[in-house]
CSV table of C-alpha atoms in Angstrom, one decimal:
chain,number,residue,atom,x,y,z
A,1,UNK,CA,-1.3,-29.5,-4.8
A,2,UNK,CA,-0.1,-31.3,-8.1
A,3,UNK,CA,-1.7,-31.1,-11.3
A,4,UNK,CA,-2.2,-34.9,-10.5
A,5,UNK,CA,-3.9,-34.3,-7.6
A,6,UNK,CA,-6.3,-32.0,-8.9
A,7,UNK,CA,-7.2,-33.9,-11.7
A,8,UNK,CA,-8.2,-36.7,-9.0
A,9,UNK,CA,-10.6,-34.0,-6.7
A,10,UNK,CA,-12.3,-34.0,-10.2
A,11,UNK,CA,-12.4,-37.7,-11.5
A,12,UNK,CA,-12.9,-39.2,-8.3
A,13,UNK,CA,-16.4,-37.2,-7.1
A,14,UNK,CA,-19.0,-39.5,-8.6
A,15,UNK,CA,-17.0,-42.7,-7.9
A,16,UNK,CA,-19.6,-46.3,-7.2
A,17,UNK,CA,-20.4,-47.4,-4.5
A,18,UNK,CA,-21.5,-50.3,-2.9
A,19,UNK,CA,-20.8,-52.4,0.2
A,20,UNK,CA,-20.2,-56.3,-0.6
A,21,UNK,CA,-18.5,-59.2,1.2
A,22,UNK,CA,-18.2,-57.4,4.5
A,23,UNK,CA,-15.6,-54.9,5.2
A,24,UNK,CA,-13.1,-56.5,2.4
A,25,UNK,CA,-12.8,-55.0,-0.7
A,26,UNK,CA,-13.7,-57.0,-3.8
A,27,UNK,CA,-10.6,-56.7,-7.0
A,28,UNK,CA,-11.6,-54.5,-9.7
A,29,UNK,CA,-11.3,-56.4,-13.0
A,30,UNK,CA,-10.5,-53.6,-15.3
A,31,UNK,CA,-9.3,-50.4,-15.5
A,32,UNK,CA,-12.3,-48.9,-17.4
A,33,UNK,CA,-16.0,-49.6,-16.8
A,34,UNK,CA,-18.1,-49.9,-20.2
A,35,UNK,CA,-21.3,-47.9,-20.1
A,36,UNK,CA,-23.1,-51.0,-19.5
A,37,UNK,CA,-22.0,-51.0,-16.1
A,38,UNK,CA,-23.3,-47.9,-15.2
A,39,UNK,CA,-26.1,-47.8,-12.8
A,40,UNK,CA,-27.9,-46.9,-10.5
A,41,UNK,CA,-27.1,-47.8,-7.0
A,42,UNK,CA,-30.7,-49.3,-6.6
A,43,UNK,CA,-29.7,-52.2,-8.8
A,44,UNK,CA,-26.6,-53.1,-6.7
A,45,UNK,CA,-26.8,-55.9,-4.2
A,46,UNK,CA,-26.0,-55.2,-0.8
A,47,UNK,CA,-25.2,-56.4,2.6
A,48,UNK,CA,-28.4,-56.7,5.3
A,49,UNK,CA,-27.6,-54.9,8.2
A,50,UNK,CA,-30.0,-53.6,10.3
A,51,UNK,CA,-31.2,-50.6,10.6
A,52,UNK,CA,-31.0,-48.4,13.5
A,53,UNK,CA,-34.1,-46.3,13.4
A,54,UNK,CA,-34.1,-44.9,16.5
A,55,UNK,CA,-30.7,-43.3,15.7
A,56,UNK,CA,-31.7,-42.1,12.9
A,57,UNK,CA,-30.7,-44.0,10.3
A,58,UNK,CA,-33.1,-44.1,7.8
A,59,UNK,CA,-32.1,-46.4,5.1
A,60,UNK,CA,-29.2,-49.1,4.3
A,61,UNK,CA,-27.8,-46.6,2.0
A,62,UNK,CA,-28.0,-43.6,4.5
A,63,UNK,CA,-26.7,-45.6,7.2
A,64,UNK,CA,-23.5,-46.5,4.8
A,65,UNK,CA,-22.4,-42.8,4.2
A,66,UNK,CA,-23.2,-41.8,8.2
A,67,UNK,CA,-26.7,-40.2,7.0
A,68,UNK,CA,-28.9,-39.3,9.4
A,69,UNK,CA,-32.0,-38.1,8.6
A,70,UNK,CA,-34.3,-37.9,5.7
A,71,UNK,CA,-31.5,-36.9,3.7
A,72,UNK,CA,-32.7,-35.9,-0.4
A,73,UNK,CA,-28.9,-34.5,-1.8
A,74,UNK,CA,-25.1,-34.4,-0.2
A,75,UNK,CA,-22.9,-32.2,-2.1
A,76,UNK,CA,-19.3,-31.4,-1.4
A,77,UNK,CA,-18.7,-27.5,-1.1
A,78,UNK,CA,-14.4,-27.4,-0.7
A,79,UNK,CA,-12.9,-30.6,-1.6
A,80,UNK,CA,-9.7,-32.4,0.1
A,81,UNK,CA,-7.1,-32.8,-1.7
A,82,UNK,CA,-8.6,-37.2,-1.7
A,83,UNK,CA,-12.2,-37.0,-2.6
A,84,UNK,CA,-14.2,-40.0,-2.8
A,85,UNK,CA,-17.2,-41.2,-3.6
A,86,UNK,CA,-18.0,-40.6,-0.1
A,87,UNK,CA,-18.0,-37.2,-0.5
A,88,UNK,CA,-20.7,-37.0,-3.5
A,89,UNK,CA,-22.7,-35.7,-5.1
A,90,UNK,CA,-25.2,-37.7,-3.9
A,91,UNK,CA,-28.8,-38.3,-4.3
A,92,UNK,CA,-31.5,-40.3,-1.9
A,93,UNK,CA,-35.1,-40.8,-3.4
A,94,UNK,CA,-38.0,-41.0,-0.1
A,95,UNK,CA,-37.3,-43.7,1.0
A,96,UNK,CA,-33.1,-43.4,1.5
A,97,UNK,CA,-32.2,-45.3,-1.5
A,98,UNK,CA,-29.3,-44.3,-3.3
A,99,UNK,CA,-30.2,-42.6,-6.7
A,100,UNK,CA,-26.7,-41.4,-7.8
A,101,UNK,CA,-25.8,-42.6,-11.3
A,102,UNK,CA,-22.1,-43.5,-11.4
A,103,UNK,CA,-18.8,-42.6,-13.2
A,104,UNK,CA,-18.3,-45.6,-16.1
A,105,UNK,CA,-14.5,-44.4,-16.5
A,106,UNK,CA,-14.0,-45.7,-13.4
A,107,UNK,CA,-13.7,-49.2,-11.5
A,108,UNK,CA,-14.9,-48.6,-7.8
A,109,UNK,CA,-15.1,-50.8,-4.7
A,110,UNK,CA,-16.1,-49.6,-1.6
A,111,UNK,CA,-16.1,-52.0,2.1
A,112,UNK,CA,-18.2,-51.7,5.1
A,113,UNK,CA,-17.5,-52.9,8.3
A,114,UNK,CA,-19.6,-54.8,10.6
A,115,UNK,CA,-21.9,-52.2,12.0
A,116,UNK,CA,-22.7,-51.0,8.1
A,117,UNK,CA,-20.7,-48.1,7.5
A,118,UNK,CA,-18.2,-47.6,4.6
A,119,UNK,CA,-14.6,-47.8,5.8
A,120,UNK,CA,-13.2,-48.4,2.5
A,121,UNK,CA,-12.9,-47.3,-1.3
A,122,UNK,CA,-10.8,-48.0,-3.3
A,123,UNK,CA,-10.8,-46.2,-7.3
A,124,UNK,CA,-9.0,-46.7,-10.7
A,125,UNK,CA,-8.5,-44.5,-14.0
A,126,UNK,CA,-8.1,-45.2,-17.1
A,127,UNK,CA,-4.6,-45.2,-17.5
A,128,UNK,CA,-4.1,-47.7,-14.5
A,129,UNK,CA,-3.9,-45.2,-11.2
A,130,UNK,CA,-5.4,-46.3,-8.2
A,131,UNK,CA,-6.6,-44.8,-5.3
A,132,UNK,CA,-7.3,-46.1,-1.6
A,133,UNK,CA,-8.8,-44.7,1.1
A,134,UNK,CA,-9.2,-46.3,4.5
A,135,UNK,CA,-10.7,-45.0,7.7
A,136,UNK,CA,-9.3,-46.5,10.6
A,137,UNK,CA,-11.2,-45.3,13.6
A,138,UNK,CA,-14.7,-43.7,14.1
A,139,UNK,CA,-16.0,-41.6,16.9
A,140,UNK,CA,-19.3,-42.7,18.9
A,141,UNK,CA,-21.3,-40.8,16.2
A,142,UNK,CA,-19.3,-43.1,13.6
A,143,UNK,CA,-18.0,-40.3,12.0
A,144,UNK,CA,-14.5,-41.5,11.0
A,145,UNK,CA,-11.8,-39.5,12.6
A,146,UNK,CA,-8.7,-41.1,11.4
A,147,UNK,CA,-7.3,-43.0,8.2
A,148,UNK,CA,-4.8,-43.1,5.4
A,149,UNK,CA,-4.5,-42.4,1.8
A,150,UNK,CA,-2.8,-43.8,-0.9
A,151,UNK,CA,-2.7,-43.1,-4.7
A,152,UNK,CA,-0.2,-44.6,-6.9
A,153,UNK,CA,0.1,-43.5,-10.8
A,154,UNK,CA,2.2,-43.7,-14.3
A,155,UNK,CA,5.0,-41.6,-12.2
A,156,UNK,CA,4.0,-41.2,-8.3
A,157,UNK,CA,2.9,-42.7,-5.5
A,158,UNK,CA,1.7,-39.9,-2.7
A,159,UNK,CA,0.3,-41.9,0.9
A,160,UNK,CA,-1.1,-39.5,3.8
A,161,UNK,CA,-1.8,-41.1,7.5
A,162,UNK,CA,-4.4,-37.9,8.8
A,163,UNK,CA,-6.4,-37.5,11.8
A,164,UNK,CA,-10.0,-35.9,11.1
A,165,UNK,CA,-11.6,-32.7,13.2
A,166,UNK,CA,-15.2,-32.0,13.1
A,167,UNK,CA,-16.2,-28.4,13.0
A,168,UNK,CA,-19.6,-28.0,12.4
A,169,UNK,CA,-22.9,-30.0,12.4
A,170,UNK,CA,-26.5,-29.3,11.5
A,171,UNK,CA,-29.2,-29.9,13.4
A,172,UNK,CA,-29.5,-33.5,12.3
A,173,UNK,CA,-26.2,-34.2,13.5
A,174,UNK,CA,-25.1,-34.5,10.5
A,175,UNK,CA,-21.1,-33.1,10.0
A,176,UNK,CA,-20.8,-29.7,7.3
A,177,UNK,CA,-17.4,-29.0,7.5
A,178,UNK,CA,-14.2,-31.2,8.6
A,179,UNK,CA,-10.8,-30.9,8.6
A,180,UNK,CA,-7.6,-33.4,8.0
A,181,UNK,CA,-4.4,-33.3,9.4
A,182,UNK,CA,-1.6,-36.1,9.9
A,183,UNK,CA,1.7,-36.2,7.4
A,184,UNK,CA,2.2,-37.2,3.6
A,185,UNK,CA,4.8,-39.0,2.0
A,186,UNK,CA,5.7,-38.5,-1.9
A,187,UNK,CA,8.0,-40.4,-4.3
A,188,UNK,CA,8.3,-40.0,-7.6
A,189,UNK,CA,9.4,-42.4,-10.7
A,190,UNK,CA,12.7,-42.4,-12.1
A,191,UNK,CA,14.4,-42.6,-15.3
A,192,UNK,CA,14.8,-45.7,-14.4
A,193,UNK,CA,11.2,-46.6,-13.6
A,194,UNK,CA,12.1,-46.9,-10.2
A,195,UNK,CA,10.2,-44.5,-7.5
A,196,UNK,CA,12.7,-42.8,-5.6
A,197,UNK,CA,13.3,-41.0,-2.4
A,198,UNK,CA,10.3,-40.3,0.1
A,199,UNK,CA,9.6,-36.2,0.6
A,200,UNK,CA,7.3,-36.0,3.7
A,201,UNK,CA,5.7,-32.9,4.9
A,202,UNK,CA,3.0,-32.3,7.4
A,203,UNK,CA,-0.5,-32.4,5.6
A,204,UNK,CA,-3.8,-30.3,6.3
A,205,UNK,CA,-7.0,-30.1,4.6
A,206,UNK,CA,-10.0,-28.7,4.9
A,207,UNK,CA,-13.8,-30.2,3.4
A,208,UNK,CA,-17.2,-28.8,3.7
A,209,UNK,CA,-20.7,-30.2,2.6
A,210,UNK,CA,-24.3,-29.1,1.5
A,211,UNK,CA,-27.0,-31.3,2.4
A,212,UNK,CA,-30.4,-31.1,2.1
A,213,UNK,CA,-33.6,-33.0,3.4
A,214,UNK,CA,-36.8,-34.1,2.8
A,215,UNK,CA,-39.4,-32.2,4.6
C-alpha cells in the first residue's frame, strides 16, 4: 500500500454522514469544512423511510449502515485499504440515533437508495483529493457484496472494481469480518501533469469490526 493510501485509512474513518435527495449524491462546496460545520448527526435532516422493525432495524440511522439490533458502538478492528465513514467509529445513543461527531477537515456526502441503506460516499481533503465509493449490489441481508473505488489526488488516481465475502457474523446477524477482492487500476501524474499509463493488479483486502449493544 502507498503512503497515500495509508494516509487515507487514517483521514477518512470519521468521515459525515448523512442520506439526502435519495440515492444521488449532493456536490461538496469546498474542500475544507469550518468547525462550524461540525455536528452531530442528530442535527442533520434526513430522508423518511420506514422502518422495518420486525427485521430488526431499529432506527433510520441503524437501518442506513445495515445495523441490526440495538447497536450502542461499531468500530473497525483491520481496515481496507478504502475506509469510509461506513466503517466508523460509530456511536448510537438508545434509541439508534447517530451520536458520532464528524471530521471538519473534511467535505462528505453519502447516498441512500430507495430501501434506506447507504450505497454511496463520497470524501474530500484538504488539498483537493477525492474519494468515492459505490456499492453496486447487496445480498438479501443488504449487506453489499460488490462495488468500486475511486480516489483521485495532486499526483494519482487508483480505481478498484471488488466483489465482497462475508466471513463471520454475530448473533445479531450483524457481519464482523469481510473480505474484498476484484482488480485495481493505478496511474500516476506526469511531468507533464498528465496521468499516465494504467498498472492493474488483482486486489484483496481484508476488514473486521467490533460492535457492541445495548443490553
Amino acid at each position: 500500500m502507498t503512503k497515500f493510501h495509508k494516509s487515507f485509512v487514517i483521514l477518512i474513518a470519521t468521515a459525515m454522514v448523512s442520506c439526502t435527495g435519495g440515492n444521488k449524491k449532493n456536490s461538496a462546496d469546498s474542500a475544507v469544512a469550518t468547525v462550524a460545520d461540525t455536528m452531530t448527526a442528530s442535527s442533520i435532516a434526513t430522508d423518511t423511510v420506514p422502518i422495518d422493525t420486525l427485521g430488526g432495524y431499529f432506527s433510520d440511522d441503524l437501518r442506513k449502515f445495515g445495523l441490526i439490533g440495538k447497536v450502542k458502538a461499531v468500530t473497525t478492528v483491520d481496515y481496507s485499504p478504502f475506509v469510509t465513514c461506513l466503517s466508523g467509529p460509530l456511536s448510537f445513543d438508545t434509541e439508534g440515533i447517530l451520536t458520532s461527531k464528524f471530521n471538519e477537515l473534511l467535505d462528505n456526502e453519502t447516498g441512500c437508495n430507495p430501501e434506506g441503506f447507504i450505497d454511496e460516499t463520497e470524501c474530500r481533503e484538504s488539498d483537493g483529493t477525492v474519494f468515492e465509493l459505490e456499492y453496486t449490489n447487496f445480498d438479501s441481508e443488504w449487506n453489499p457484496i460488490a462495488g468500486k473505488y475511486r480516489s483521485e489526488g495532486p499526483d494519482q488516481l487508483w480505481e478498484v472494481e471488488f466483489t465482497i465475502e462475508y466471513l463471520d457474523f454475530d448473533s445479531e446477524r450483524n457481519w464482523l469480518k469481510r473480505s474484498f477482492k476484484g482488480e485495481s487500476t493505478t496511474r500516476n501524474m506526469n511531468s507533464d501533469g498528465e496521468y499516465g499509463r494504467e498498472q492493474k493488479e488483482n486486489f484483496t483486502a481484508a476488514e473486521s469490526r467490533k460492535i457492541t449493544y445495548y443490553r
